[in-house]
């Protein structure tokens, strides 16, 4: 709403200026609402709008500046769903099952989440990825669960999962089709699909980036964000645009997490490269919005136990979403132990919400660290080389004052080393890591 002073400025203009300003005001409001219509404005229309605003601004128009500020404020406050105060924890179907999913698998996974104790340590989302729907929408334009694999429908599945004390996630795409090309995307159907997901009881939306008509993610993703905000149900919004337009720099006003990388594979080189790519955006993460280097591969068989331990440790320190990607119905004891480490999980879920990062690297001998609540510091010593080596973190590397004495809790050995000063050091096998929480005395 305009203040009295701003109204006076408008009224005092010539009729032509006022008419022009009102027209542009209408256009900006349309643009700032980020509806499907506005986000499909042609490049020429957007350039015309920008030029008109610049003309008014150069003419000393406080009104134009007000409109620009209104648009900025709208974008900044777009996400206000209260979700994601800590990184989400759960399971996703894609890494292990790809398109080979059905409602029985989802129910059995929900059951396993409880029977294995994973739910008790914080995992709560059961997320269905691509391939859950029919190829075409129905006559009313609604998405349709695939009759052969999800005959009971998604709402019944959500009810089942909710009755277990868990939450259900679904998948769609900010394009004309999903990445598998087996079902429609949500581009142009954002409001309708958001309402559908809410009516089904969905709690989480992973929103992919295929078949996107070469429209910028910055235009497509806010449309679904606003649709979800008006759908009548809090839904965690996970942007999966693969880091293509540096979403860390703009997506916190749009979603609760954003992919900073391409898809992960169950390989050492893939995992480490995703960690490095995600690391550069550490300062942008925080409560309500998290960098996402993709889902966990722990337990899928392509890496060693030590490599999986490093994978889980780095993801926890980096405040990444902890979304299990293996078959938890059949996981072995080692996988369960890795995924259930409550001390490592506590680092990920720390209320301070500061993403840890790489602070030292020397010939593949690395130190990663980040602050925690109560003046504690989380530290990972990581040997990424091909042979045994000693990795050392000095206090200057990790932000501690030189004379500080700490108790060092080894999160994987579950043991404490008391009164350590100056540095912490350990010998590590190839690709192995140690993870500590340092508590100043």
Short mmCIF file of C-alpha atoms in Angstrom, two decimals:
data_model
loop_
_atom_site.label_atom_id
_atom_site.label_comp_id
_atom_site.label_asym_id
_atom_site.label_seq_id
_atom_site.Cartn_x
_atom_site.Cartn_y
_atom_site.Cartn_z
CA UNK A 1 0.00 0.00 0.00
CA UNK A 2 1.25 3.50 -0.85
CA UNK A 3 2.07 5.97 1.91
CA UNK A 4 0.53 9.45 1.83
CA UNK A 5 3.76 10.90 0.43
CA UNK A 6 3.87 8.36 -2.36
CA UNK A 7 0.22 9.04 -3.24
CA UNK A 8 1.03 12.74 -3.42
CA UNK A 9 3.86 12.06 -5.87
CA UNK A 10 1.53 10.08 -8.14
CA UNK A 11 -1.33 12.58 -7.97
CA UNK A 12 0.99 15.51 -8.72
CA UNK A 13 2.17 14.00 -11.99
CA UNK A 14 0.68 14.84 -15.32
CA UNK A 15 -2.17 12.64 -16.48
CA UNK A 16 0.13 11.02 -19.01
CA UNK A 17 2.78 10.21 -16.39
CA UNK A 18 0.22 8.80 -14.01
CA UNK A 19 -1.30 6.63 -16.71
CA UNK A 20 2.14 5.39 -17.69
CA UNK A 21 3.09 4.64 -14.09
CA UNK A 22 -0.16 2.80 -13.43
CA UNK A 23 0.34 0.67 -16.51
CA UNK A 24 3.86 -0.24 -15.47
CA UNK A 25 2.66 -0.79 -11.90
CA UNK A 26 0.18 -3.36 -13.22
CA UNK A 27 2.89 -5.04 -15.31
CA UNK A 28 5.31 -5.25 -12.40
CA UNK A 29 2.67 -6.66 -10.10
CA UNK A 30 1.97 -9.32 -12.70
CA UNK A 31 5.68 -10.02 -13.04
CA UNK A 32 6.33 -10.05 -9.29
CA UNK A 33 3.46 -12.47 -8.66
CA UNK A 34 5.52 -15.04 -10.61
CA UNK A 35 2.47 -16.69 -12.10
CA UNK A 36 2.74 -19.07 -15.03
CA UNK A 37 1.78 -16.20 -17.35
CA UNK A 38 4.50 -13.86 -16.13
CA UNK A 39 7.23 -16.46 -16.22
CA UNK A 40 6.51 -17.17 -19.85
CA UNK A 41 6.80 -13.53 -20.93
CA UNK A 42 8.88 -13.27 -24.05
CA UNK A 43 12.39 -11.89 -23.76
CA UNK A 44 11.24 -8.85 -25.76
CA UNK A 45 8.39 -8.14 -23.33
CA UNK A 46 10.69 -8.39 -20.35
CA UNK A 47 13.20 -6.04 -21.99
CA UNK A 48 10.45 -3.51 -22.69
CA UNK A 49 9.33 -3.70 -19.07
CA UNK A 50 12.88 -3.21 -17.85
CA UNK A 51 13.46 -0.24 -20.17
CA UNK A 52 10.27 1.47 -18.97
CA UNK A 53 11.32 1.05 -15.37
CA UNK A 54 14.78 2.43 -16.13
CA UNK A 55 13.24 5.47 -17.86
CA UNK A 56 11.06 6.21 -14.84
CA UNK A 57 13.92 5.59 -12.45
CA UNK A 58 16.23 7.96 -14.38
CA UNK A 59 13.49 10.57 -14.25
CA UNK A 60 13.74 10.46 -10.47
CA UNK A 61 10.62 8.40 -10.01
CA UNK A 62 10.35 7.20 -6.43
CA UNK A 63 7.28 5.34 -7.63
CA UNK A 64 9.31 3.15 -10.00
CA UNK A 65 11.81 2.44 -7.26
CA UNK A 66 8.93 1.47 -4.98
CA UNK A 67 7.71 -0.98 -7.59
CA UNK A 68 11.16 -2.50 -7.96
CA UNK A 69 11.46 -2.82 -4.20
CA UNK A 70 8.03 -4.43 -4.03
CA UNK A 71 9.09 -7.00 -6.61
CA UNK A 72 12.34 -7.72 -4.77
CA UNK A 73 10.54 -8.10 -1.45
CA UNK A 74 8.03 -10.46 -3.02
CA UNK A 75 10.79 -12.68 -4.37
CA UNK A 76 12.72 -12.58 -1.12
CA UNK A 77 9.72 -13.68 0.92
CA UNK A 78 8.38 -16.27 -1.49
CA UNK A 79 9.37 -19.23 0.70
CA UNK A 80 7.88 -18.98 4.15
CA UNK A 81 6.70 -22.52 4.85
CA UNK A 82 8.66 -23.03 8.06
CA UNK A 83 10.16 -26.27 6.74
CA UNK A 84 13.76 -27.39 6.55
CA UNK A 85 15.04 -25.75 9.72
CA UNK A 86 17.53 -28.61 9.65
CA UNK A 87 18.44 -30.65 6.55
CA UNK A 88 15.79 -33.23 5.59
CA UNK A 89 16.41 -36.89 6.37
CA UNK A 90 14.74 -39.79 4.62
CA UNK A 91 14.90 -42.16 1.66
CA UNK A 92 14.53 -41.79 -2.10
CA UNK A 93 13.77 -44.54 -4.61
CA UNK A 94 15.93 -43.45 -7.55
CA UNK A 95 19.54 -44.42 -6.78
CA UNK A 96 18.76 -48.09 -6.22
CA UNK A 97 15.47 -48.76 -8.02
CA UNK A 98 15.36 -46.20 -10.85
CA UNK A 99 11.99 -46.69 -12.58
CA UNK A 100 11.37 -50.11 -11.04
CA UNK A 101 9.04 -48.94 -8.31
CA UNK A 102 5.53 -49.73 -7.11
CA UNK A 103 3.31 -49.09 -4.12
CA UNK A 104 4.30 -52.33 -2.38
CA UNK A 105 7.94 -51.24 -2.41
CA UNK A 106 7.00 -47.89 -0.88
CA UNK A 107 4.95 -49.52 1.86
CA UNK A 108 7.68 -52.06 2.60
CA UNK A 109 10.27 -49.30 2.75
CA UNK A 110 8.14 -47.35 5.22
CA UNK A 111 7.87 -50.51 7.34
CA UNK A 112 11.63 -51.03 7.13
CA UNK A 113 12.31 -47.46 8.14
CA UNK A 114 10.69 -48.31 11.46
CA UNK A 115 11.91 -51.89 11.92
CA UNK A 116 15.55 -51.00 11.27
CA UNK A 117 15.47 -48.10 13.72
CA UNK A 118 16.23 -45.53 11.01
CA UNK A 119 13.06 -43.60 11.78
CA UNK A 120 14.04 -43.42 15.45
CA UNK A 121 17.32 -41.64 14.59
CA UNK A 122 15.64 -39.01 12.40
CA UNK A 123 14.88 -40.36 8.93
CA UNK A 124 11.30 -39.43 8.11
CA UNK A 125 10.69 -38.84 4.39
CA UNK A 126 9.76 -41.72 2.07
CA UNK A 127 10.29 -40.12 -1.33
CA UNK A 128 8.98 -41.54 -4.59
CA UNK A 129 11.12 -40.45 -7.54
CA UNK A 130 10.39 -40.57 -11.29
CA UNK A 131 8.10 -43.07 -13.06
CA UNK A 132 5.12 -43.13 -10.68
CA UNK A 133 2.60 -41.69 -13.15
CA UNK A 134 0.83 -42.48 -16.37
CA UNK A 135 2.24 -41.10 -19.61
CA UNK A 136 -0.68 -38.70 -20.07
CA UNK A 137 -2.88 -36.52 -17.89
CA UNK A 138 -6.58 -37.27 -17.51
CA UNK A 139 -9.36 -35.38 -19.32
CA UNK A 140 -9.30 -32.68 -16.62
CA UNK A 141 -5.56 -32.23 -16.99
CA UNK A 142 -4.66 -33.97 -13.72
CA UNK A 143 -1.62 -36.16 -13.13
CA UNK A 144 -2.60 -39.82 -12.80
CA UNK A 145 -0.79 -42.48 -10.74
CA UNK A 146 0.24 -45.43 -12.90
CA UNK A 147 -2.52 -48.02 -12.65
CA UNK A 148 -0.22 -51.02 -13.03
CA UNK A 149 2.19 -50.02 -10.24
CA UNK A 150 0.26 -47.61 -7.99
CA UNK A 151 -3.31 -48.92 -8.29
CA UNK A 152 -4.35 -47.65 -4.85
CA UNK A 153 -3.29 -44.11 -5.70
CA UNK A 154 -0.90 -41.74 -4.01
CA UNK A 155 -3.34 -40.52 -1.37
CA UNK A 156 -3.79 -44.03 0.00
CA UNK A 157 -0.03 -44.43 0.05
CA UNK A 158 0.41 -41.12 1.85
CA UNK A 159 -2.15 -42.19 4.44
CA UNK A 160 -0.26 -45.44 4.97
CA UNK A 161 3.06 -43.64 5.40
CA UNK A 162 1.53 -41.02 7.71
CA UNK A 163 0.06 -43.76 9.88
CA UNK A 164 3.62 -44.97 10.41
CA UNK A 165 4.60 -41.53 11.68
CA UNK A 166 6.53 -40.80 8.47
CA UNK A 167 6.14 -38.37 5.57
CA UNK A 168 5.65 -38.97 1.84
CA UNK A 169 7.56 -37.26 -0.95
CA UNK A 170 6.75 -37.16 -4.66
CA UNK A 171 8.57 -36.19 -7.84
CA UNK A 172 7.78 -33.92 -10.74
CA UNK A 173 9.67 -31.87 -13.28
CA UNK A 174 9.82 -28.21 -14.28
CA UNK A 175 9.42 -29.23 -17.91
CA UNK A 176 6.97 -30.81 -20.29
CA UNK A 177 7.99 -34.35 -19.30
CA UNK A 178 9.99 -35.91 -16.49
CA UNK A 179 13.54 -37.12 -17.09
CA UNK A 180 12.41 -40.68 -17.80
CA UNK A 181 9.93 -39.34 -20.39
CA UNK A 182 7.38 -41.77 -18.97
CA UNK A 183 5.10 -39.13 -17.41
CA UNK A 184 4.20 -35.47 -17.80
CA UNK A 185 6.12 -32.64 -16.19
CA UNK A 186 4.46 -29.75 -14.41
CA UNK A 187 5.50 -26.84 -16.66
CA UNK A 188 2.31 -24.88 -17.31
CA UNK A 189 0.37 -26.96 -14.77
CA UNK A 190 2.03 -25.73 -11.58
CA UNK A 191 -1.09 -24.56 -9.73
CA UNK A 192 -3.08 -27.64 -10.66
CA UNK A 193 -0.31 -30.06 -9.72
CA UNK A 194 0.50 -28.31 -6.45
CA UNK A 195 -3.15 -28.59 -5.44
CA UNK A 196 -3.14 -32.24 -6.47
CA UNK A 197 -0.06 -33.00 -4.38
CA UNK A 198 -1.57 -31.21 -1.39
CA UNK A 199 -4.87 -33.07 -1.76
CA UNK A 200 -2.97 -36.36 -1.75
CA UNK A 201 -1.17 -35.46 1.46
CA UNK A 202 2.29 -35.09 -0.05
CA UNK A 203 4.95 -33.59 2.25
CA UNK A 204 7.95 -33.17 -0.08
CA UNK A 205 8.39 -32.35 -3.76
CA UNK A 206 11.56 -33.10 -5.70
CA UNK A 207 11.33 -30.94 -8.82
CA UNK A 208 13.61 -31.94 -11.71
CA UNK A 209 14.89 -30.01 -14.73
CA UNK A 210 14.38 -32.09 -17.91
CA UNK A 211 12.48 -31.13 -21.08
CA UNK A 212 12.55 -27.51 -19.93
CA UNK A 213 12.07 -25.73 -23.28
CA UNK A 214 15.32 -23.84 -22.62
CA UNK A 215 13.57 -21.55 -20.16
CA UNK A 216 15.78 -20.40 -17.29
CA UNK A 217 15.32 -22.23 -13.97
CA UNK A 218 15.05 -18.79 -12.39
CA UNK A 219 11.75 -18.40 -14.24
CA UNK A 220 10.34 -21.92 -13.94
CA UNK A 221 11.03 -22.84 -10.32
CA UNK A 222 9.46 -19.77 -8.63
CA UNK A 223 6.15 -20.59 -10.33
CA UNK A 224 5.92 -23.94 -8.57
CA UNK A 225 7.17 -22.38 -5.35
CA UNK A 226 4.29 -19.95 -5.29
CA UNK A 227 1.82 -22.65 -6.31
CA UNK A 228 2.94 -24.80 -3.39
CA UNK A 229 2.64 -21.86 -1.00
CA UNK A 230 -1.02 -21.52 -1.97
CA UNK A 231 -1.86 -25.24 -2.12
CA UNK A 232 -3.04 -25.45 1.48
CA UNK A 233 -0.40 -27.81 2.84
CA UNK A 234 3.25 -27.29 3.87
CA UNK A 235 5.36 -29.11 1.27
CA UNK A 236 9.16 -29.18 1.40
CA UNK A 237 10.37 -27.90 -1.97
CA UNK A 238 13.54 -29.52 -3.32
CA UNK A 239 14.87 -27.85 -6.47
CA UNK A 240 16.74 -30.26 -8.71
CA UNK A 241 18.12 -28.00 -11.45
CA UNK A 242 21.59 -29.63 -11.20
CA UNK A 243 23.39 -26.44 -10.21
CA UNK A 244 23.05 -25.21 -13.77
CA UNK A 245 22.48 -21.55 -12.89
CA UNK A 246 24.16 -21.43 -9.46
CA UNK A 247 20.93 -21.86 -7.48
CA UNK A 248 22.70 -21.22 -4.17
CA UNK A 249 22.75 -17.55 -5.18
CA UNK A 250 19.00 -17.24 -5.75
CA UNK A 251 17.04 -20.30 -4.64
CA UNK A 252 16.74 -19.59 -0.92
CA UNK A 253 13.77 -17.36 -1.73
CA UNK A 254 12.28 -20.18 -3.80
CA UNK A 255 12.91 -23.57 -2.18
CA UNK A 256 14.06 -25.44 0.92
CA UNK A 257 16.99 -27.14 -0.82
CA UNK A 258 18.66 -26.89 -4.19
CA UNK A 259 20.91 -29.23 -6.10
CA UNK A 260 24.39 -27.80 -6.55
CA UNK A 261 25.62 -30.67 -8.74
CA UNK A 262 24.70 -33.12 -11.44
CA UNK A 263 23.49 -36.59 -10.48
CA UNK A 264 25.70 -38.63 -8.19
CA UNK A 265 26.89 -42.13 -9.13
CA UNK A 266 27.90 -44.95 -6.80
CA UNK A 267 31.59 -44.32 -7.47
CA UNK A 268 34.43 -42.71 -5.53
CA UNK A 269 35.23 -40.12 -8.22
CA UNK A 270 31.59 -39.12 -8.55
CA UNK A 271 31.10 -38.77 -4.81
CA UNK A 272 34.25 -36.71 -4.25
CA UNK A 273 33.56 -34.41 -7.19
CA UNK A 274 30.04 -33.74 -5.89
CA UNK A 275 31.51 -32.90 -2.48
CA UNK A 276 33.94 -30.42 -4.06
CA UNK A 277 31.33 -28.79 -6.29
CA UNK A 278 28.95 -28.36 -3.38
CA UNK A 279 31.65 -26.97 -1.09
CA UNK A 280 32.06 -23.67 -2.95
CA UNK A 281 28.51 -22.65 -1.99
CA UNK A 282 28.83 -23.30 1.75
CA UNK A 283 28.13 -19.73 2.81
CA UNK A 284 24.70 -19.72 1.15
CA UNK A 285 23.18 -22.55 3.21
CA UNK A 286 21.31 -22.21 6.47
CA UNK A 287 18.06 -23.01 8.27
CA UNK A 288 15.23 -23.18 5.76
CA UNK A 289 17.46 -23.61 2.69
CA UNK A 290 20.24 -26.14 2.06
CA UNK A 291 22.82 -26.96 -0.59
CA UNK A 292 22.18 -30.43 -2.01
CA UNK A 293 25.05 -32.45 -3.56
CA UNK A 294 22.52 -35.23 -4.34
CA UNK A 295 21.39 -38.32 -2.48
CA UNK A 296 23.40 -40.86 -0.53
CA UNK A 297 24.86 -43.93 -2.24
CA UNK A 298 25.81 -45.64 1.04
CA UNK A 299 24.94 -49.34 0.82
CA UNK A 300 24.59 -49.65 -2.95
CA UNK A 301 27.83 -51.57 -3.36
CA UNK A 302 29.98 -49.42 -5.60
CA UNK A 303 32.34 -48.10 -2.92
CA UNK A 304 34.25 -49.53 0.02
CA UNK A 305 33.13 -49.20 3.62
CA UNK A 306 35.76 -46.52 4.23
CA UNK A 307 34.63 -44.60 1.15
CA UNK A 308 31.01 -44.79 2.29
CA UNK A 309 32.07 -43.63 5.75
CA UNK A 310 33.73 -40.59 4.19
CA UNK A 311 30.68 -40.01 1.98
CA UNK A 312 28.33 -39.98 4.96
CA UNK A 313 30.68 -37.88 7.08
CA UNK A 314 31.17 -35.16 4.48
CA UNK A 315 27.44 -35.00 3.67
CA UNK A 316 26.69 -34.65 7.38
CA UNK A 317 29.27 -31.90 7.90
CA UNK A 318 28.11 -30.08 4.75
CA UNK A 319 24.54 -29.97 6.10
CA UNK A 320 23.39 -31.83 3.00
CA UNK A 321 20.02 -33.58 2.91
CA UNK A 322 20.54 -37.12 4.20
CA UNK A 323 18.39 -39.09 1.76
CA UNK A 324 19.24 -42.78 1.79
CA UNK A 325 19.52 -44.29 -1.69
CA UNK A 326 19.87 -48.02 -1.00
CA UNK A 327 17.31 -50.77 -0.39
CA UNK A 328 16.83 -50.46 3.36
CA UNK A 329 14.72 -53.61 3.37
CA UNK A 330 17.87 -55.63 2.65
CA UNK A 331 20.76 -53.54 3.97
CA UNK A 332 23.59 -55.30 5.79
CA UNK A 333 24.79 -54.55 9.31
CA UNK A 334 27.64 -52.33 8.13
CA UNK A 335 25.33 -50.13 6.08
CA UNK A 336 22.89 -49.88 8.96
CA UNK A 337 25.73 -48.89 11.31
CA UNK A 338 26.94 -46.17 8.95
CA UNK A 339 23.51 -44.69 8.35
CA UNK A 340 22.46 -44.92 12.00
CA UNK A 341 25.41 -43.13 13.61
CA UNK A 342 23.55 -40.68 15.84
CA UNK A 343 26.69 -38.66 16.63
CA UNK A 344 27.35 -37.97 12.95
CA UNK A 345 23.66 -37.28 12.35
CA UNK A 346 23.74 -34.76 15.21
CA UNK A 347 26.36 -32.74 13.33
CA UNK A 348 24.09 -32.64 10.29
CA UNK A 349 21.08 -31.65 12.39
CA UNK A 350 22.88 -29.09 14.57
CA UNK A 351 20.58 -26.12 15.18
CA UNK A 352 23.24 -23.54 14.32
CA UNK A 353 22.84 -24.65 10.71
CA UNK A 354 26.28 -23.60 9.43
CA UNK A 355 27.60 -25.69 6.54
CA UNK A 356 31.09 -27.06 7.20
CA UNK A 357 33.62 -26.75 4.42
CA UNK A 358 37.06 -27.71 3.18
CA UNK A 359 39.59 -25.58 5.06
CA UNK A 360 42.87 -27.26 4.06
CA UNK A 361 44.08 -29.43 1.18
CA UNK A 362 47.58 -30.70 0.51
CA UNK A 363 48.20 -33.53 -1.96
CA UNK A 364 44.76 -35.05 -1.34
CA UNK A 365 45.17 -34.79 2.43
CA UNK A 366 42.25 -32.68 3.52
CA UNK A 367 40.71 -31.01 6.55
CA UNK A 368 37.02 -30.13 6.53
CA UNK A 369 35.49 -28.24 9.45
CA UNK A 370 32.60 -26.12 10.61
CA UNK A 371 31.18 -24.53 13.76
CA UNK A 372 28.46 -26.15 15.85
CA UNK A 373 26.23 -24.92 18.64
CA UNK A 374 27.73 -24.24 22.08
CA UNK A 375 31.11 -23.20 20.62
CA UNK A 376 31.89 -26.71 19.43
CA UNK A 377 33.66 -27.46 16.15
CA UNK A 378 33.16 -30.44 13.82
CA UNK A 379 36.31 -31.64 12.04
CA UNK A 380 36.96 -34.28 9.39
CA UNK A 381 40.48 -35.46 8.59
CA UNK A 382 40.29 -37.10 5.16
CA UNK A 383 42.91 -38.98 3.18
CA UNK A 384 41.85 -38.86 -0.46
CA UNK A 385 45.20 -40.18 -1.68
CA UNK A 386 45.93 -43.73 -2.83
CA UNK A 387 48.22 -44.63 0.08
CA UNK A 388 48.36 -44.43 3.87
CA UNK A 389 49.11 -40.94 5.21
CA UNK A 390 48.93 -38.72 8.27
CA UNK A 391 46.45 -35.85 8.19
CA UNK A 392 46.76 -32.94 10.63
CA UNK A 393 44.47 -30.04 11.47
CA UNK A 394 46.07 -27.20 13.39
CA UNK A 395 43.90 -24.88 15.43
CA UNK A 396 44.53 -22.07 12.94
CA UNK A 397 43.05 -24.26 10.18
CA UNK A 398 39.76 -24.67 12.00
CA UNK A 399 39.30 -21.33 13.69
CA UNK A 400 40.39 -22.11 17.25
CA UNK A 401 42.66 -19.80 19.24
CA UNK A 402 46.23 -21.12 19.62
CA UNK A 403 46.08 -21.85 23.35
CA UNK A 404 42.69 -23.55 23.32
CA UNK A 405 42.41 -26.98 24.96
CA UNK A 406 39.65 -29.27 23.72
CA UNK A 407 38.12 -32.65 24.30
CA UNK A 408 37.96 -34.46 20.95
CA UNK A 409 35.08 -36.86 20.44
CA UNK A 410 35.77 -39.45 17.74
CA UNK A 411 32.32 -39.90 16.17
CA UNK A 412 33.06 -43.23 14.50
CA UNK A 413 35.08 -44.84 17.31
CA UNK A 414 32.71 -43.36 19.92
CA UNK A 415 35.63 -42.44 22.14
CA UNK A 416 36.93 -39.17 23.61
CA UNK A 417 40.48 -37.81 23.72
CA UNK A 418 40.81 -35.26 26.52
CA UNK A 419 42.76 -32.01 26.78
CA UNK A 420 44.20 -31.74 23.27
CA UNK A 421 45.96 -28.50 22.35
CA UNK A 422 47.33 -26.95 19.17
CA UNK A 423 46.38 -29.57 16.59
CA UNK A 424 44.71 -32.90 16.00
CA UNK A 425 46.37 -35.53 13.85
CA UNK A 426 45.83 -39.13 12.78
CA UNK A 427 47.17 -41.73 10.38
CA UNK A 428 44.60 -42.80 7.82
CA UNK A 429 44.38 -45.50 5.21
CA UNK A 430 43.64 -44.64 1.59
CA UNK A 431 40.26 -42.89 1.20
CA UNK A 432 39.57 -43.14 4.95
CA UNK A 433 38.52 -40.37 7.30
CA UNK A 434 38.15 -39.54 10.97
CA UNK A 435 35.39 -37.27 12.22
CA UNK A 436 35.54 -35.38 15.50
CA UNK A 437 33.56 -32.90 17.54
CA UNK A 438 35.89 -30.62 19.50
CA UNK A 439 34.59 -29.16 22.73
CA UNK A 440 36.72 -26.35 24.22
CA UNK A 441 37.55 -26.83 27.91
#
